[in-house]
Tab-separated table of C-alpha atoms and ligand atoms in Angstrom:
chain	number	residue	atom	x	y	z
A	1	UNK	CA	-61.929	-61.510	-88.384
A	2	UNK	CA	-65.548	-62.942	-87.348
A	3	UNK	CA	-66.025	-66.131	-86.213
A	4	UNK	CA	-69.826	-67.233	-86.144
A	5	UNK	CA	-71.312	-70.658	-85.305
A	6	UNK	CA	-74.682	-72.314	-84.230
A	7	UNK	CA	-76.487	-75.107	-82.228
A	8	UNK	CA	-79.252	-76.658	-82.922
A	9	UNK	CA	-82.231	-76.798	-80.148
A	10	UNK	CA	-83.569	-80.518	-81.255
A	11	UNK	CA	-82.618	-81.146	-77.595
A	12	UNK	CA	-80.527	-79.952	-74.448
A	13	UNK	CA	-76.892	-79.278	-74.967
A	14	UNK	CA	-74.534	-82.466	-73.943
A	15	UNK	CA	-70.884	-82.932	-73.216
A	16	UNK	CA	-70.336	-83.265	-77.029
A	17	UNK	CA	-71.505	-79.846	-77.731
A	18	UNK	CA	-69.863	-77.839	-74.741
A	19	UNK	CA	-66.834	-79.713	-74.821
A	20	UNK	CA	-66.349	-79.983	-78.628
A	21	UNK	CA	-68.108	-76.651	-79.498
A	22	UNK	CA	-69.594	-73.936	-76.713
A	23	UNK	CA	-66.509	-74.099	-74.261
A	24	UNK	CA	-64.105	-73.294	-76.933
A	25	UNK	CA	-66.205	-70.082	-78.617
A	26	UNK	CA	-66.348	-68.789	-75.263
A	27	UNK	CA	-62.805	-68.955	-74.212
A	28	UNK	CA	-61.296	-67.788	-78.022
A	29	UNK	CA	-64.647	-65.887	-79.230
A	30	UNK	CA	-63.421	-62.083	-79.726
A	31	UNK	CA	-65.900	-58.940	-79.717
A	32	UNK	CA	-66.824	-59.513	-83.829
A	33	UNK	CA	-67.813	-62.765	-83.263
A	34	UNK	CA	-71.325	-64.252	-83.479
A	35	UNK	CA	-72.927	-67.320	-81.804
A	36	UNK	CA	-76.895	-68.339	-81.769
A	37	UNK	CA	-79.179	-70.809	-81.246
A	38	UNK	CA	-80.329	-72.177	-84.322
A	39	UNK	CA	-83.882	-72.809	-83.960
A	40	UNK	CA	-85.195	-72.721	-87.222
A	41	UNK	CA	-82.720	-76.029	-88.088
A	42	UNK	CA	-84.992	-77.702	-85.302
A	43	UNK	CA	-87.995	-77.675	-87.669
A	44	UNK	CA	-86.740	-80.205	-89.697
A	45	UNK	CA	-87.657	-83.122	-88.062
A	46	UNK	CA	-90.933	-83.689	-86.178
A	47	UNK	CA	-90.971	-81.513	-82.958
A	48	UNK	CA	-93.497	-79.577	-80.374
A	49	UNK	CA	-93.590	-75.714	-80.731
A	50	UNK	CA	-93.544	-75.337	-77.039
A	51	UNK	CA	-90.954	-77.167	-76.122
A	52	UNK	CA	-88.970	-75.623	-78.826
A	53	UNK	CA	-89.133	-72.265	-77.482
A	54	UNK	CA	-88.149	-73.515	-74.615
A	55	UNK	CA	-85.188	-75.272	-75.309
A	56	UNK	CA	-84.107	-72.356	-77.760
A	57	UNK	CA	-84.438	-69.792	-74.058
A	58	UNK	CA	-82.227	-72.715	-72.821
A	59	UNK	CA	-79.522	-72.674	-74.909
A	60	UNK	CA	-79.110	-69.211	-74.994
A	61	UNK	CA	-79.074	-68.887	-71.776
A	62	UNK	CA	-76.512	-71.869	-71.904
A	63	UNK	CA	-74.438	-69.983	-74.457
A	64	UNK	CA	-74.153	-66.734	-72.244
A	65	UNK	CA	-73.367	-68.634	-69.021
A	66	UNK	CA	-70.748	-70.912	-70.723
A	67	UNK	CA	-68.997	-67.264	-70.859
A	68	UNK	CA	-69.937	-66.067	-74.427
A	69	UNK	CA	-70.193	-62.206	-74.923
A	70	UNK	CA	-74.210	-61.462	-74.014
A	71	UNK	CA	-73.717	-58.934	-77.028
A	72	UNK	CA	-72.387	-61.588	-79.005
A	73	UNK	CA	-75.188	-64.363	-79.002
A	74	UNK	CA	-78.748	-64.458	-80.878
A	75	UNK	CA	-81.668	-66.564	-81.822
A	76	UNK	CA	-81.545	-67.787	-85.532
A	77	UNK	CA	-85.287	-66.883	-85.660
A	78	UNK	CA	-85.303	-63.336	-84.893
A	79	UNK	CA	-83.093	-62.768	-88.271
A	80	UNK	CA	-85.740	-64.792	-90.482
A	81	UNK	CA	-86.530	-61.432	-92.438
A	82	UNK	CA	-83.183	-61.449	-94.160
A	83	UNK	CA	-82.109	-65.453	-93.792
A	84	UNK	CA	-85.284	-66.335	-96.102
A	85	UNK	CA	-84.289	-64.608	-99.146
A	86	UNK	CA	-81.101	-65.531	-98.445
A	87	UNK	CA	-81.533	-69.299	-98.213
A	88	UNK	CA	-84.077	-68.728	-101.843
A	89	UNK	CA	-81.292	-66.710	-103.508
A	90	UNK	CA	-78.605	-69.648	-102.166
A	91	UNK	CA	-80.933	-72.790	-103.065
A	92	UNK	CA	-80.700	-71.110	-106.917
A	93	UNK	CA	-77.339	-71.516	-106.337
A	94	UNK	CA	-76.890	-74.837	-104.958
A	95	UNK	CA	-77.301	-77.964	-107.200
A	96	UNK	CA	-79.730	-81.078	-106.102
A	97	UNK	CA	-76.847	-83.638	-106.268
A	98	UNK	CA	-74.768	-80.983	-103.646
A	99	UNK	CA	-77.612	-81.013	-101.424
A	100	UNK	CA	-78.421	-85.017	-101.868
A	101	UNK	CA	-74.752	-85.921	-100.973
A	102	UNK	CA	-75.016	-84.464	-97.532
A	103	UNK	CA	-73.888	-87.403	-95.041
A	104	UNK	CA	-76.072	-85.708	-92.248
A	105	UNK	CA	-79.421	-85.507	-94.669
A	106	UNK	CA	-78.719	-89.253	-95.685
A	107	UNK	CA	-78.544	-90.745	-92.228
A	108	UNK	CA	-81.168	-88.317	-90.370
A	109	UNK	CA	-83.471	-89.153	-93.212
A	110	UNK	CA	-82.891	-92.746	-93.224
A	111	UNK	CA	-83.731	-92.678	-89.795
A	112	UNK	CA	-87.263	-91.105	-90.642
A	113	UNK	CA	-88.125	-93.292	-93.012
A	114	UNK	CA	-86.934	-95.698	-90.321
A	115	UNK	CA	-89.579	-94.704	-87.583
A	116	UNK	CA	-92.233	-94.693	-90.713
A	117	UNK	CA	-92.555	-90.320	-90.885
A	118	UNK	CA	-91.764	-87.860	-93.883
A	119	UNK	CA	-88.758	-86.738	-94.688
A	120	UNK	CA	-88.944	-83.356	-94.798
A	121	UNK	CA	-87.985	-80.837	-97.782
A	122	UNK	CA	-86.309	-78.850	-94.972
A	123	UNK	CA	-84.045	-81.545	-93.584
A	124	UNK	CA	-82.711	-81.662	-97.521
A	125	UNK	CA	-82.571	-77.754	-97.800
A	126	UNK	CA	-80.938	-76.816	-94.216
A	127	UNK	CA	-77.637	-77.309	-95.081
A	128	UNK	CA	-78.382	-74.294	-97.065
A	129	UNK	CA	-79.965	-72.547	-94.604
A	130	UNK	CA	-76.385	-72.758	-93.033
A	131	UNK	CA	-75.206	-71.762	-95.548
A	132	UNK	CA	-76.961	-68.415	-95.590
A	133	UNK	CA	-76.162	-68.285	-91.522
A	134	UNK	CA	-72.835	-68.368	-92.638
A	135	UNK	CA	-72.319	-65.961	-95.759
A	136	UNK	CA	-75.060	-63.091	-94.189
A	137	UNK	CA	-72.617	-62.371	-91.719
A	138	UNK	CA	-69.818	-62.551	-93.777
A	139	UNK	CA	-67.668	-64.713	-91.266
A	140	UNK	CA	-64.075	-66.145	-92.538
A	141	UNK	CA	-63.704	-68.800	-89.850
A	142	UNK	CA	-66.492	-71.449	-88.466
A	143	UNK	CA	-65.739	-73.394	-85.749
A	144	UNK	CA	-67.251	-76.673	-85.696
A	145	UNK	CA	-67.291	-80.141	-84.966
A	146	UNK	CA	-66.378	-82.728	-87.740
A	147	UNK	CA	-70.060	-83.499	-88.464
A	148	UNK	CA	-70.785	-80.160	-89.497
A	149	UNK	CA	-67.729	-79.928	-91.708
A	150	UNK	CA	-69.213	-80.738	-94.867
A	151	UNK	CA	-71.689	-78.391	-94.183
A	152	UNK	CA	-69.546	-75.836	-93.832
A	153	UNK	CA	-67.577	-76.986	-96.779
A	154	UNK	CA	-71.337	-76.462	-99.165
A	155	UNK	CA	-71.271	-73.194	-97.641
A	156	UNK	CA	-67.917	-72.160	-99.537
A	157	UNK	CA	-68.945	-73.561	-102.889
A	158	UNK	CA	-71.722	-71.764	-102.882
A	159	UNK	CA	-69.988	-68.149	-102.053
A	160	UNK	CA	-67.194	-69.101	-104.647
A	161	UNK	CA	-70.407	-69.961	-106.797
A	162	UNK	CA	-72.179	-66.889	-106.479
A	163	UNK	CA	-69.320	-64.496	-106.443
A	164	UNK	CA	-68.105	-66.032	-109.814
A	165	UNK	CA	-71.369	-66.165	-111.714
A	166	UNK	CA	-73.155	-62.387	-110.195
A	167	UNK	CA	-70.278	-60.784	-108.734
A	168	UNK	CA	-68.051	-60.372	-105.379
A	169	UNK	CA	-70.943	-60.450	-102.498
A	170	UNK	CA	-69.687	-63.155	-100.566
A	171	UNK	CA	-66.436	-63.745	-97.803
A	172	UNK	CA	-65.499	-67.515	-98.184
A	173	UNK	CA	-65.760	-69.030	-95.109
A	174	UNK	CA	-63.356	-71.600	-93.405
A	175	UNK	CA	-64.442	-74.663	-90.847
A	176	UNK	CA	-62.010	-74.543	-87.857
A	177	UNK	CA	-62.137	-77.792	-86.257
A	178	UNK	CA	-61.589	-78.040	-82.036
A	179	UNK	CA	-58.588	-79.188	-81.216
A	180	UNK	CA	-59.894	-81.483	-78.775
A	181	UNK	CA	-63.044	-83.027	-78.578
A	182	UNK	CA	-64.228	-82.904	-82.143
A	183	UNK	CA	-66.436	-86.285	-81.382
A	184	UNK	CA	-67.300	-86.827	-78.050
A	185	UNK	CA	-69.255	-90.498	-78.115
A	186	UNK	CA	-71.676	-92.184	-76.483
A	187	UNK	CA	-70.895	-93.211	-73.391
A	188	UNK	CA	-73.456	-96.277	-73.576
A	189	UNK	CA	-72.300	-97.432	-77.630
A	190	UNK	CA	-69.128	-95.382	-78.134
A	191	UNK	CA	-69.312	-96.395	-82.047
A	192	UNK	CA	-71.554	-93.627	-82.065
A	193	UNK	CA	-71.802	-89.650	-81.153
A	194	UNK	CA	-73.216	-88.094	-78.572
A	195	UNK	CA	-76.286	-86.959	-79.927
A	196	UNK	CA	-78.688	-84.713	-78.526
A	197	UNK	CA	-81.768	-86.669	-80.575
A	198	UNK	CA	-80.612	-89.950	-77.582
A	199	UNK	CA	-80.624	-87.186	-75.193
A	200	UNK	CA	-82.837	-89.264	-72.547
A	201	UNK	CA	-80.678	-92.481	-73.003
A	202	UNK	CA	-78.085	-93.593	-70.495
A	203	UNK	CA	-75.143	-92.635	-72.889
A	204	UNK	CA	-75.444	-88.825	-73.659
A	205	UNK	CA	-74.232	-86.343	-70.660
A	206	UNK	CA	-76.054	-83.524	-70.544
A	207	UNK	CA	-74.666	-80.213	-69.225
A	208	UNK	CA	-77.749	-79.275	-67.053
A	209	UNK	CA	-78.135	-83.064	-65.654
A	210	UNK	CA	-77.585	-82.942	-62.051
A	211	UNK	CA	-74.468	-84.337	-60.313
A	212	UNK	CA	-75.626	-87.430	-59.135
A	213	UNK	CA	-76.802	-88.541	-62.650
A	214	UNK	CA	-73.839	-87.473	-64.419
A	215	UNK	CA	-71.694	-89.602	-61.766
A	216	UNK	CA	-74.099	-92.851	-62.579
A	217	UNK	CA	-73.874	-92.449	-66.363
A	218	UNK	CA	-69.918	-92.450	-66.401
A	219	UNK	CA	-69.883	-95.575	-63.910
A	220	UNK	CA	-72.119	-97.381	-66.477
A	221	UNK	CA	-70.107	-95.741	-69.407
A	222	UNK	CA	-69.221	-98.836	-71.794
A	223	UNK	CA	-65.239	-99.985	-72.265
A	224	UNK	CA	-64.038	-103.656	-72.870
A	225	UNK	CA	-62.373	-106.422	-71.667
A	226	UNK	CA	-59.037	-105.765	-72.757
A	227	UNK	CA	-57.967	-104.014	-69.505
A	228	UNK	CA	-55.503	-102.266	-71.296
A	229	UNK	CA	-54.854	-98.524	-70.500
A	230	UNK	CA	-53.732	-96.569	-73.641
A	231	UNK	CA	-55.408	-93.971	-75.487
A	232	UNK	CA	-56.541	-96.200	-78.601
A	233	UNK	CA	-59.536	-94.878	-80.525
A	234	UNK	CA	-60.465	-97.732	-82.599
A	235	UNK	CA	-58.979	-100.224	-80.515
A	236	UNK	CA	-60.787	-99.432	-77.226
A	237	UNK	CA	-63.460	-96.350	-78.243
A	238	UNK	CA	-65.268	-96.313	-74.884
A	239	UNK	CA	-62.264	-96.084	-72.628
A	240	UNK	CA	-60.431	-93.595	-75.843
A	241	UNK	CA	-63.592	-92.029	-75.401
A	242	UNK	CA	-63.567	-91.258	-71.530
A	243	UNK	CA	-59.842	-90.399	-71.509
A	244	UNK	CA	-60.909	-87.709	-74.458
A	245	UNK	CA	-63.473	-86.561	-72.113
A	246	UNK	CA	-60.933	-86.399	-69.350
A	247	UNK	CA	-58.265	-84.787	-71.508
A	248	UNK	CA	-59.814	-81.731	-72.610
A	249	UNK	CA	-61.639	-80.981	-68.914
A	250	UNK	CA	-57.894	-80.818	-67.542
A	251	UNK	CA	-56.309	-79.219	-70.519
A	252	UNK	CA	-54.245	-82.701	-71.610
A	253	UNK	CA	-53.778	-85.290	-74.304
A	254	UNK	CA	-55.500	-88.185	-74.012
A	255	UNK	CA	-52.214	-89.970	-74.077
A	256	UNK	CA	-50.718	-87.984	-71.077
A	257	UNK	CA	-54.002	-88.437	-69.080
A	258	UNK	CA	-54.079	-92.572	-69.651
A	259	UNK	CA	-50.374	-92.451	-68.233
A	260	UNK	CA	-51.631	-91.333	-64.781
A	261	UNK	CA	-53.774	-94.107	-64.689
A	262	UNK	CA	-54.028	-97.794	-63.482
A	263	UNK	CA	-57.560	-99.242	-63.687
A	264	UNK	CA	-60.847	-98.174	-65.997
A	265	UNK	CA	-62.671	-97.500	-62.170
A	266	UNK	CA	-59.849	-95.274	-61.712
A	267	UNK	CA	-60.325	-93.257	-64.424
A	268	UNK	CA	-63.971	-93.043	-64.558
A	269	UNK	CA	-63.627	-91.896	-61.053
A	270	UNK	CA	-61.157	-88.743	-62.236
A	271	UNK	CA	-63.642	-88.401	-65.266
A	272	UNK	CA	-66.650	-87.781	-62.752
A	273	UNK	CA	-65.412	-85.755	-61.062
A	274	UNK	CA	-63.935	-83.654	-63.870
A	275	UNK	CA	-66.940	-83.501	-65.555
A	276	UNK	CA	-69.186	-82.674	-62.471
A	277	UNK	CA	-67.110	-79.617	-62.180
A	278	UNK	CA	-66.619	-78.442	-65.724
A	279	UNK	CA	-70.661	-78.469	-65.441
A	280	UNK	CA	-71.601	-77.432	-61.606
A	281	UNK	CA	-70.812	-73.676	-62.569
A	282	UNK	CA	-72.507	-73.698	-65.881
A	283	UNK	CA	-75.817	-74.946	-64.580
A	284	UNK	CA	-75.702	-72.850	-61.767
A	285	UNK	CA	-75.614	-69.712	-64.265
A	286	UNK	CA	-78.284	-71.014	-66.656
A	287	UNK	CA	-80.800	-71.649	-64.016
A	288	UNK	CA	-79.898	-67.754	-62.343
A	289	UNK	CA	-80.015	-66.560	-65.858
A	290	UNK	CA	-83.298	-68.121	-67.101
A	291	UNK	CA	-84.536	-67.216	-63.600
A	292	UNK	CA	-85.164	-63.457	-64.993
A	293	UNK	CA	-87.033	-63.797	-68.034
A	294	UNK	CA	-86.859	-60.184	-68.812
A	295	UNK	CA	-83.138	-59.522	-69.260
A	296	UNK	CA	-82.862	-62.474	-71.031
A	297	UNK	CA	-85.191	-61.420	-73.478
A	298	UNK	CA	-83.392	-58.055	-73.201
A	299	UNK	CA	-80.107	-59.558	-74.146
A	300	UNK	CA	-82.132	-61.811	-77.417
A	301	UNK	CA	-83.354	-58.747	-78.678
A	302	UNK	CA	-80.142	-57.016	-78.557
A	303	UNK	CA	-78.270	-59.745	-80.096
A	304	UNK	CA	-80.805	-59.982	-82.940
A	305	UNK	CA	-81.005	-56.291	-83.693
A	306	UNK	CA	-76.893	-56.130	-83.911
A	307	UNK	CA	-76.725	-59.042	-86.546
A	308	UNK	CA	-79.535	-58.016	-88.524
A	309	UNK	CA	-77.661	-54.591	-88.389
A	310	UNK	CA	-74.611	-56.619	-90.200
A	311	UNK	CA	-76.523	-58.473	-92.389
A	312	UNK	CA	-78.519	-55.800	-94.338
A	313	UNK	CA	-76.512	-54.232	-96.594
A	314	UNK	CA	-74.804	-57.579	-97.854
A	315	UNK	CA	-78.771	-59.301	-98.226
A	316	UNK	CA	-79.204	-55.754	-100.082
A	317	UNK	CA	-75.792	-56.063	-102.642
A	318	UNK	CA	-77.000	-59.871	-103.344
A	319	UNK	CA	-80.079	-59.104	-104.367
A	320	UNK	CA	-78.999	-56.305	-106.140
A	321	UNK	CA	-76.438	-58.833	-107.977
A	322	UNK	CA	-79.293	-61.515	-108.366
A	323	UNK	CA	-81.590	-59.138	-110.502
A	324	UNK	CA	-84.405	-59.297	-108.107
A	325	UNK	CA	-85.836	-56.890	-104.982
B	1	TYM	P1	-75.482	-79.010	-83.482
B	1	TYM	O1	-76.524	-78.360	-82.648
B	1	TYM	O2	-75.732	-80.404	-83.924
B	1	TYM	O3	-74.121	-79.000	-82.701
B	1	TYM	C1	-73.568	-77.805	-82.126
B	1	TYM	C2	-72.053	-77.944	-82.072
B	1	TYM	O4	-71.694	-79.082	-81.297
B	1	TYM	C3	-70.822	-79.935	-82.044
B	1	TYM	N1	-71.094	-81.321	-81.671
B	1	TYM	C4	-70.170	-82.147	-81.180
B	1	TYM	N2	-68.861	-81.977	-80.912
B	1	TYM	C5	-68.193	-83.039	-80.384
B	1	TYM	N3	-68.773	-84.226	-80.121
B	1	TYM	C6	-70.075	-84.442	-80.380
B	1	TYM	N4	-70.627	-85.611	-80.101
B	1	TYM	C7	-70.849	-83.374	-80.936
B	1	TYM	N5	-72.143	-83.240	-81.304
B	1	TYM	C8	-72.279	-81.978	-81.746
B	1	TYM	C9	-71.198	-79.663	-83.507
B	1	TYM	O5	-70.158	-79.997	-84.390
B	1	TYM	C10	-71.461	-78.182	-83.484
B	1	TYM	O6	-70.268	-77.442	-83.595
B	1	TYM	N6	-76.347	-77.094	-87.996
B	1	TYM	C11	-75.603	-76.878	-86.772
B	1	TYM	C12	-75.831	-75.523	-86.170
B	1	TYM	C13	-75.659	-74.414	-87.120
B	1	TYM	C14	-74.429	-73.840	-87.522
B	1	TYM	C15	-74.782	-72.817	-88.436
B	1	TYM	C16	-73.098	-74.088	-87.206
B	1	TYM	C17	-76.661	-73.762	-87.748
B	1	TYM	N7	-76.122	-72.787	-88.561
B	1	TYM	C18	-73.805	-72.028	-89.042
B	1	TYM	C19	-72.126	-73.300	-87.806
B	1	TYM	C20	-72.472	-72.296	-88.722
B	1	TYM	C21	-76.017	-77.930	-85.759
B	1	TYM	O7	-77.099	-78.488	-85.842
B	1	TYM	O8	-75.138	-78.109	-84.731
């Protein structure tokens, strides 16, 4: 059984994405399992090539000091010689109504036309770009948050698709959904998610943000008047939200958590300090790990050579199947 998922470098990880994604690959990833920094998904909205290579060395390094299998992890980027015909063999595949009901594409490109730039044709394709992650490898389960599920869910028509129509190439996938944390929200408006495209505001925790700052971000975290403590989501999202938070740090329910509880200060206190520890160890490794270049560049290129290993002779049978190459 592989298990394969991605994150996106449009910005530094936050709580949402270790808590809901990163902590969990690295505590039930297995040897056949695959995770990466998915760099080439950052290209789809307006960004700085500098900064992205940065942020991709980040993540990685991020991935392998949440605990993930160094032999495990690679950059999306270093695979581009099989994921482009791939994604062209997949977009013949997919139909334009598939790809325009997308939730993700409709609101990220809303927001472009908002701030007056062009959307791009890759922000409409990358879901099938995902989609090719996905299938190269031939993973069965993907573990992801519940904004990536429909995603994940184009990524299984289109094997089904393709298998049907050329013949068996394709596993068909399966979105595993955290059992906790699955939308971590802003701490500042907790109607939305943590996102790491708000990474500077006041309302997204990020896991390499410095004790101190973490501390002053949950004090100012937004709840309500209601002074109630129960874990209710739509009732009360900012304090559901903080008990969540809470919750999965100490291995709870957020129900179980609110019951040791008497005041909001109270529990933005515990979540502090929960969440200051969860991270101190983390950013400690990333910043000894990015502090030697070369072995991190000696784990990338071991990573990349391993999945490109895996995904050859499937690229090979699909394009065999397709009539082309
Ligand atoms: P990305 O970078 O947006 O998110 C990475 C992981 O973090 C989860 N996540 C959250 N979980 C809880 N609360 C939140 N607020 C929150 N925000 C993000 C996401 O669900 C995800 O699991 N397109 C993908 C990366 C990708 C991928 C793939 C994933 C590329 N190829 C193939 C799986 C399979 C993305 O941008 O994730």
């Amino acid at each position: 059984m592989t298990r394969l998922s991605g994150i996106t470098p449009s910005g530094p990880a936050h709580a949402g994405n270790y808590l809901g994604a990163i902590r969990q690959w690295a505590r039930e990833g297995g040897a056949g399992d695959l995770y990466f920094v998915s760099d080439l998904h950052a290209m789809t909205t307006p960004y700085h090539p500098q900064k992205l290579r940065a942020r991709t060395r980040e993540l990685l390094a991020v991935l392998i000091a949440a605990g993930i299998e160094p032999d495990t992890v690679f950059v999306q980027s270093d695979l581009m010689p099989q994921l482009g015909p791939l994604t062209w063999v997949l977009e013949c595949a997919c139909a334009f109504g598939e790809a325009a009901r997308m939730t993700q594409f409709k609101e990220k490109s809303a927001d472009r036309t908002h701030e007056g730039t062009p959307v791009r044709v890759g922000l409409f394709t990358y879901p099938v770009l995902m989609a090719a992650d996905i299938l190269l490898q031939g993973a069965d389960e993907i573990p992801v948050g519940d904004d990536q599920a429909q995603h994940v869910e184009l990524a299984r028509v289109l094997a089904r698709r393709f298998n049907s129509t050329y013949g068996e190439a394709f596993v068909v996938p399966r979105a595993v959904m955290p059992r906790a944390a699955a939308r971590i929200r802003d701490l500042a408006d907790p109607t939305r998610k943590m996102a790491k495209s708000s990474s500077d505001a006041a309302g997204t925790l990020l896991v390499l943000d410095d004790p101190d700052l973490l501390r002053r971000k949950i004090k100012r975290a937004v709840t309500d008047s209601l002074g109630r403590l129960e874990y209710r989501p739509v009732e009360q999202p900012g304090l559901a939200n903080l008990l969540e938070i809470l919750a999965t740090c100490q291995g709870k329910s957020p129900r179980e958590v609110a019951a040791g509880y008497s005041s909001y200060g109270e529990v933005k206190d515990a979540v502090a300090e929960a969440v200051v520890e969860e991270f101190r160890p983390l950013r400690e490794r990333t910043h000894d790990l990015l502090s030697d270049p070369a072995e991190l560049d000696r784990v990338r290129a071991q990573g990349g050579a391993r999945a490109m290993e895996r995904g050859a002779h499937r690229l090979t049978t699909v394009l065999r199947l397709s009539g082309v190459g």
